[in-house]
Amino acid sequence: MELTGAQALIKSLEMCGVETIFGLPGGAILPVYDPLIDSPIRHILVRHEQGAGHMAEGYALATGKPGVAMVTSGPGATNIVTPIANAHMDSTPLVVITGQVPTSSIGSDAFQECDITGITMGITKHNFLLQSAQDIPRVVAAAFHIATTGRPGPVLVDIPKDVAQSTMTWWWPETIEELDLPGYQPTVSVNTQDAKDAADLIAAASRPVLYVGGGTLKSQATAELLAFAERTNIPVVTTLMARGAFPDSHVQHLGMPGMHGMYTAVMAMQRSDLLISLGARFDDRVTGRLDGFAPEAKIIHVDIDAAEFNKIRRADVTLQSNVRDAIEALDAALVTPPDLASWWTTLRDWQERYPLAYDEPENKGLLRPQAVVEAIYERSAPGTIVAAGVGQHQMWAAQHWKYESAGTWINSGGAGTMGFGVPAGIGAKVGRPDATVWVIDGDGCFQMTAQELVTARSEGIPIKVAILNNAYLGMVRQWQEMFYEERYSEVYLSPDLPDYVKWAEAMGCVGLRATTPEEMRAAIDTANTINDVPVVIDFRTDSSEKVFPMVPSGASNDGIVVHHSQRDPS
Amino acid sequence: MTPEPIETAASPANITHHILSVLVENKAGVLARIAGLFARRGFNIYSLAVAPAEIHERFSRITIVVDADSAPLEQIVGQLNKLVNVVDITDLSPTDAIERELLLATITTNVDVQTNLMEVIARANAAIVDVDAHAVTVALAATPQACDDFERTLAGFSQVELHRTGRVALPRLGRPANPLAE
Ligand SMILES: Cc1ncc(C[n+]2csc(CCOP(=O)(O)OP(=O)(O)O)c2C)c(N)n1
Ligand SMILES: [Mg+2]
């Protein structure tokens, strides 16, 4: 069967099981958009290519399947660089197709030419510049294979216009060998001796902690984690990337560790004598100042990526494996779990003294942002998916919501990309249309990518957006208040410029505003009954609210600052 | 033009160096991927040599001398191994490897230096590969140490233009190389 390169590309995407592409066409990718008309693949036309990338990420995080985005060359390609970098930091499987100028023009500064494989070399797991149409099936299959196996990540395929226009004889690689990737062997199996050594450390520990990272979700190990945690009675912390990997309602869950983590989660790691790291990477936001981090802890480090071992913190035992297989191996090797009664006494004492705290919800005509998050949680269906932007609102959404299952928390962790929330929420809703999706966004973040609500409205993707409108780049304001003597530099935004309600309405969404607790509850309930169009609620919140607990940047975790009501009077 | 006096900084003798013999797919951009990785992760390269590998023109062999003080070898190898085009990495510890480097130097001559120069060349076992009335070009293929020594001796002559290739290496016979990753 003779096909054009463009037809072969679309057919290859179909062969890889792609159901949705997020994208926006242009000159160099034009040939590929033509056969798309005849394909069962749904294409979602975004308003900015950054939106396409974050939608693909949200889709991937909500479904576990790779997200796919397609854009044109030059500015189309550079517009999607931020989502690619974001996906790289958070190990999210993406396949990004970019158009390229014809092969004969490459290197000539042709119209809309840019070296996108060069630009994304350091922020993709791998990228390809297609050389011939005959190679398309292999390269597309390889892109999906690389994106989804081992440590997942973004893969970019750059297709020159002449390659899309030339013809090829259709074929499909049936085996991994045909992908011709001699340097890529992602499968690893647990070394049983290592598992035994790790089990010995666990059996001998008196203050162990299961330090659960995003890799636990990536390897779909939540059931194994739950069983192992319950069998051993070891306390669990879930990082920002792992919220939902272990039920927040579970008695063994201490919450999120890190810069804005729960006091008990942070201190449990600090005082631990054994950290069992499951697909986590000792990020600086978790460790605080490294030389003060968990000084007495031995480390069992489980990761599919061997390059994570001993990168930040030297491990006593390493297990190169996906988290699921590793937990099973640990469970099999562990004969008698340790007695943790006195450890739990300490932990329960901390939990009692330092629960999550904020000031009374009632407040001079402004809402407490924490109370907004809690109200949305209480008034929305179980299993609701939350997507967040980046800033204070993100931390409150991570702290004050109860995540019970995988794929319900979608955020930008490693890169901290403002503007992630709205498009990621749209992507999540596309992937899981039956779930309610709430975006908890900041006013600053909303202004970066709000135009994608036009996409959401026109494509029939009814998400709900809660803007915690504190009129500020709040997280930066918090740092300036705490560490720059309240010298506020370029952080004020205004509560009513833009008018978020009118803006929402102009984008075909329902726009609501709430300034009192009654209005807040009513607006949430209204939003939860609207299921045909997107809803945006402008929650007017108190700009002086700060996120606590907080480990000041550069400080050891021992220097954790709790809410003022919990501080010693001294 | 007098070349700058040549420092021995090019010589890794005084630092912890490792020789990585890296088998890569012979594809466009592979060298950029490796160089980019070293640059963005702050790993230092002392020298680097690339050539088609023996087996097949599908592969190239890159010999990289790395500064294991700039980052732990384990990190360098771990990150390198994640490059999809990297097929195999072997750590050749200097004691277990045969290493060679090629040095080319053009020395401007005059009657005064000539005899002295001929002696230096002979002692180093270097070969004269080009001559004219004013200059002589010599070549030396030898261990990095011998190249260092020769380079130092040549520094005594006033006008020298010198190039070195960076080393290539193979495991010493009877001492199996340490396959770090594949
Ligand atoms: C693209 C981008 N630019 C800048 C920053 C730095 N930054 C982090 S949080 C933040 C403020 C976010 O403001 P807003 O969305 O209103 O959230 P808030 O903190 O007020 O809840 C800024 C500017 C960032 N993370 N990403
Ligand atoms: Mg704000």
Coordinates of N, CA, C and O in Angstrom, one line a residue, chain A residues 73-139:
Chain A
S73 N 6.2 24.2 12.5 CA 7.6 24.5 12.8 C 7.9 25.8 13.4 O 6.9 26.6 13.7
G74 N 9.1 26.2 13.7 CA 9.4 27.6 14.1 C 8.7 28.0 15.4 O 8.9 27.3 16.4
P75 N 7.9 29.0 15.3 CA 7.2 29.5 16.5 C 6.3 28.5 17.1 O 6.0 28.5 18.3
G76 N 5.6 27.7 16.3 CA 4.7 26.6 16.8 C 5.5 25.7 17.7 O 5.1 25.3 18.8
A77 N 6.7 25.3 17.2 CA 7.5 24.4 17.9 C 8.1 25.1 19.2 O 8.1 24.5 20.3
T78 N 8.6 26.3 19.1 CA 9.1 26.9 20.3 C 8.0 27.2 21.3 O 8.3 27.2 22.5
N79 N 6.8 27.4 20.9 CA 5.7 27.6 21.9 C 5.5 26.4 22.7 O 4.9 26.5 23.8
I80 N 5.9 25.2 22.3 CA 5.6 24.0 23.0 C 6.8 23.6 23.8 O 6.8 22.5 24.5
V81 N 7.8 24.4 23.8 CA 9.1 24.0 24.5 C 8.8 23.9 26.1 O 9.3 23.0 26.7
T82 N 8.0 24.9 26.6 CA 7.8 24.9 28.0 C 7.1 23.6 28.5 O 7.5 23.0 29.4
P83 N 6.0 23.2 27.8 CA 5.4 21.9 28.2 C 6.4 20.7 28.1 O 6.3 19.8 28.9
I84 N 7.2 20.7 27.1 CA 8.1 19.6 26.9 C 9.1 19.6 28.1 O 9.3 18.6 28.8
A85 N 9.6 20.8 28.5 CA 10.5 20.8 29.7 C 9.8 20.4 30.9 O 10.3 19.7 31.8
N86 N 8.5 20.8 31.0 CA 7.7 20.5 32.2 C 7.5 18.9 32.3 O 7.7 18.3 33.3
A87 N 7.2 18.3 31.1 CA 7.0 16.9 31.1 C 8.3 16.1 31.4 O 8.3 15.1 32.0
H88 N 9.4 16.7 31.0 CA 10.7 16.1 31.2 C 11.0 16.1 32.7 O 11.4 15.1 33.3
M89 N 10.7 17.2 33.4 CA 11.0 17.3 34.8 C 10.1 16.3 35.6 O 10.5 15.8 36.6
D90 N 8.8 16.1 35.1 CA 7.9 15.3 35.9 C 7.7 13.9 35.3 O 6.8 13.2 35.7
S91 N 8.6 13.5 34.4 CA 8.6 12.2 33.8 C 7.2 11.8 33.2 O 6.7 10.7 33.5
T92 N 6.6 12.7 32.5 CA 5.3 12.5 31.9 C 5.4 12.0 30.5 O 6.2 12.7 29.7
P93 N 4.8 10.9 30.1 CA 4.9 10.4 28.7 C 4.2 11.3 27.7 O 3.0 11.4 27.8
L94 N 5.0 11.9 26.8 CA 4.4 12.7 25.7 C 5.0 12.3 24.4 O 6.2 12.0 24.4
V95 N 4.2 12.4 23.3 CA 4.8 12.4 22.0 C 4.4 13.7 21.3 O 3.2 14.0 21.2
V96 N 5.4 14.5 20.9 CA 5.2 15.8 20.3 C 5.6 15.7 18.9 O 6.8 15.4 18.6
I97 N 4.7 16.0 17.9 CA 5.0 16.0 16.5 C 5.2 17.5 16.1 O 4.3 18.3 16.3
T98 N 6.3 17.8 15.5 CA 6.5 19.2 15.0 C 6.8 19.1 13.5 O 7.5 18.2 13.0
G99 N 6.2 20.1 12.8 CA 6.5 20.2 11.4 C 7.9 20.8 11.3 O 8.4 21.5 12.2
Q100 N 8.5 20.6 10.1 CA 9.9 21.2 9.9 C 9.9 21.6 8.4 O 9.1 21.1 7.6
V101 N 10.8 22.6 8.1 CA 10.9 23.0 6.7 C 11.4 21.9 5.9 O 12.0 20.9 6.4
P102 N 11.3 21.9 4.6 CA 11.7 20.8 3.8 C 13.2 20.5 4.0 O 14.0 21.4 4.2
T103 N 13.5 19.2 3.9 CA 14.9 18.8 4.1 C 15.9 19.6 3.4 O 17.0 20.0 3.9
S104 N 15.6 20.0 2.1 CA 16.6 20.8 1.3 C 16.8 22.2 1.9 O 17.8 22.8 1.6
S105 N 15.8 22.7 2.7 CA 16.0 24.0 3.2 C 16.6 24.0 4.6 O 16.9 25.1 5.1
I106 N 16.7 22.9 5.2 CA 17.2 22.9 6.6 C 18.6 23.4 6.6 O 19.5 23.1 5.8
G107 N 18.8 24.4 7.5 CA 20.1 25.0 7.6 C 20.3 26.3 6.9 O 21.3 27.0 6.9
S108 N 19.2 26.7 6.2 CA 19.3 27.9 5.3 C 18.5 29.1 5.9 O 18.4 30.1 5.3
D109 N 18.1 29.0 7.2 CA 17.3 30.0 7.8 C 16.0 30.3 7.0 O 15.6 31.4 6.8
A110 N 15.4 29.2 6.6 CA 14.2 29.3 5.8 C 13.0 29.8 6.7 O 13.1 29.8 7.9
F111 N 12.0 30.3 6.0 CA 10.8 30.8 6.8 C 10.3 29.8 7.8 O 10.1 28.6 7.5
Q112 N 10.2 30.2 9.0 CA 9.7 29.3 10.1 C 10.6 28.1 10.4 O 10.1 27.1 10.8
E113 N 11.9 28.3 10.0 CA 12.8 27.2 10.4 C 13.3 27.4 11.8 O 13.6 28.5 12.2
C114 N 13.4 26.3 12.6 CA 14.1 26.4 13.8 C 14.6 25.0 14.2 O 13.9 24.0 13.8
D115 N 15.7 24.9 14.8 CA 16.4 23.7 15.1 C 15.7 23.1 16.4 O 16.3 23.2 17.5
I116 N 14.5 22.6 16.2 CA 13.8 22.2 17.4 C 14.4 20.9 18.0 O 14.3 20.7 19.3
T117 N 15.0 20.0 17.2 CA 15.6 18.9 17.9 C 16.8 19.3 18.7 O 17.1 18.8 19.8
G118 N 17.5 20.3 18.2 CA 18.6 20.9 19.0 C 18.1 21.6 20.2 O 18.7 21.3 21.3
I119 N 17.1 22.4 20.1 CA 16.6 23.1 21.3 C 16.1 22.1 22.4 O 16.3 22.4 23.5
T120 N 15.5 21.0 21.9 CA 14.8 20.2 22.9 C 15.7 19.0 23.3 O 15.3 18.1 24.0
M121 N 17.0 19.0 22.9 CA 17.8 17.8 23.2 C 17.9 17.6 24.7 O 17.9 16.4 25.1
G122 N 18.1 18.6 25.4 CA 18.3 18.5 26.9 C 17.0 18.4 27.7 O 17.0 18.2 28.9
I123 N 15.8 18.5 27.0 CA 14.6 18.4 27.7 C 13.6 17.4 27.2 O 12.4 17.4 27.4
T124 N 14.1 16.5 26.3 CA 13.3 15.4 25.9 C 14.1 14.1 26.4 O 15.3 14.1 26.6
K125 N 13.3 13.0 26.4 CA 14.0 11.7 26.7 C 14.7 11.3 25.4 O 15.8 10.8 25.5
H126 N 14.2 11.7 24.3 CA 14.9 11.5 23.0 C 14.1 12.3 22.0 O 12.9 12.6 22.2
N127 N 14.8 12.6 20.9 CA 14.0 13.2 19.8 C 14.5 12.7 18.5 O 15.6 12.1 18.4
F128 N 13.7 12.8 17.4 CA 14.0 12.3 16.1 C 13.8 13.4 15.1 O 12.8 14.2 15.2
L129 N 14.6 13.5 14.1 CA 14.4 14.3 12.9 C 14.2 13.3 11.8 O 15.1 12.6 11.4
L130 N 13.0 13.2 11.3 CA 12.7 12.2 10.2 C 13.5 12.5 9.0 O 13.5 13.7 8.5
Q131 N 14.0 11.5 8.4 CA 14.8 11.7 7.1 C 14.1 11.1 5.9 O 14.3 11.6 4.8
S132 N 13.2 10.1 6.1 CA 12.5 9.6 4.9 C 11.2 9.1 5.4 O 11.0 8.6 6.5
A133 N 10.2 9.1 4.4 CA 8.9 8.7 4.7 C 8.8 7.2 5.1 O 8.0 6.8 5.9
Q134 N 9.7 6.5 4.5 CA 9.7 5.0 4.7 C 9.9 4.7 6.2 O 9.5 3.7 6.7
D135 N 10.6 5.6 6.8 CA 11.0 5.4 8.2 C 9.9 5.8 9.2 O 10.1 5.6 10.4
I136 N 8.9 6.4 8.8 CA 7.9 7.0 9.7 C 7.3 6.0 10.7 O 7.2 6.2 11.9
P137 N 6.8 4.8 10.2 CA 6.3 3.8 11.1 C 7.2 3.5 12.2 O 6.9 3.4 13.4
R138 N 8.5 3.2 11.9 CA 9.5 2.8 12.9 C 9.7 4.0 13.9 O 9.7 3.7 15.1
V139 N 9.8 5.2 13.4 CA 10.1 6.3 14.3 C 9.0 6.6 15.2 O 9.1 6.8 16.4

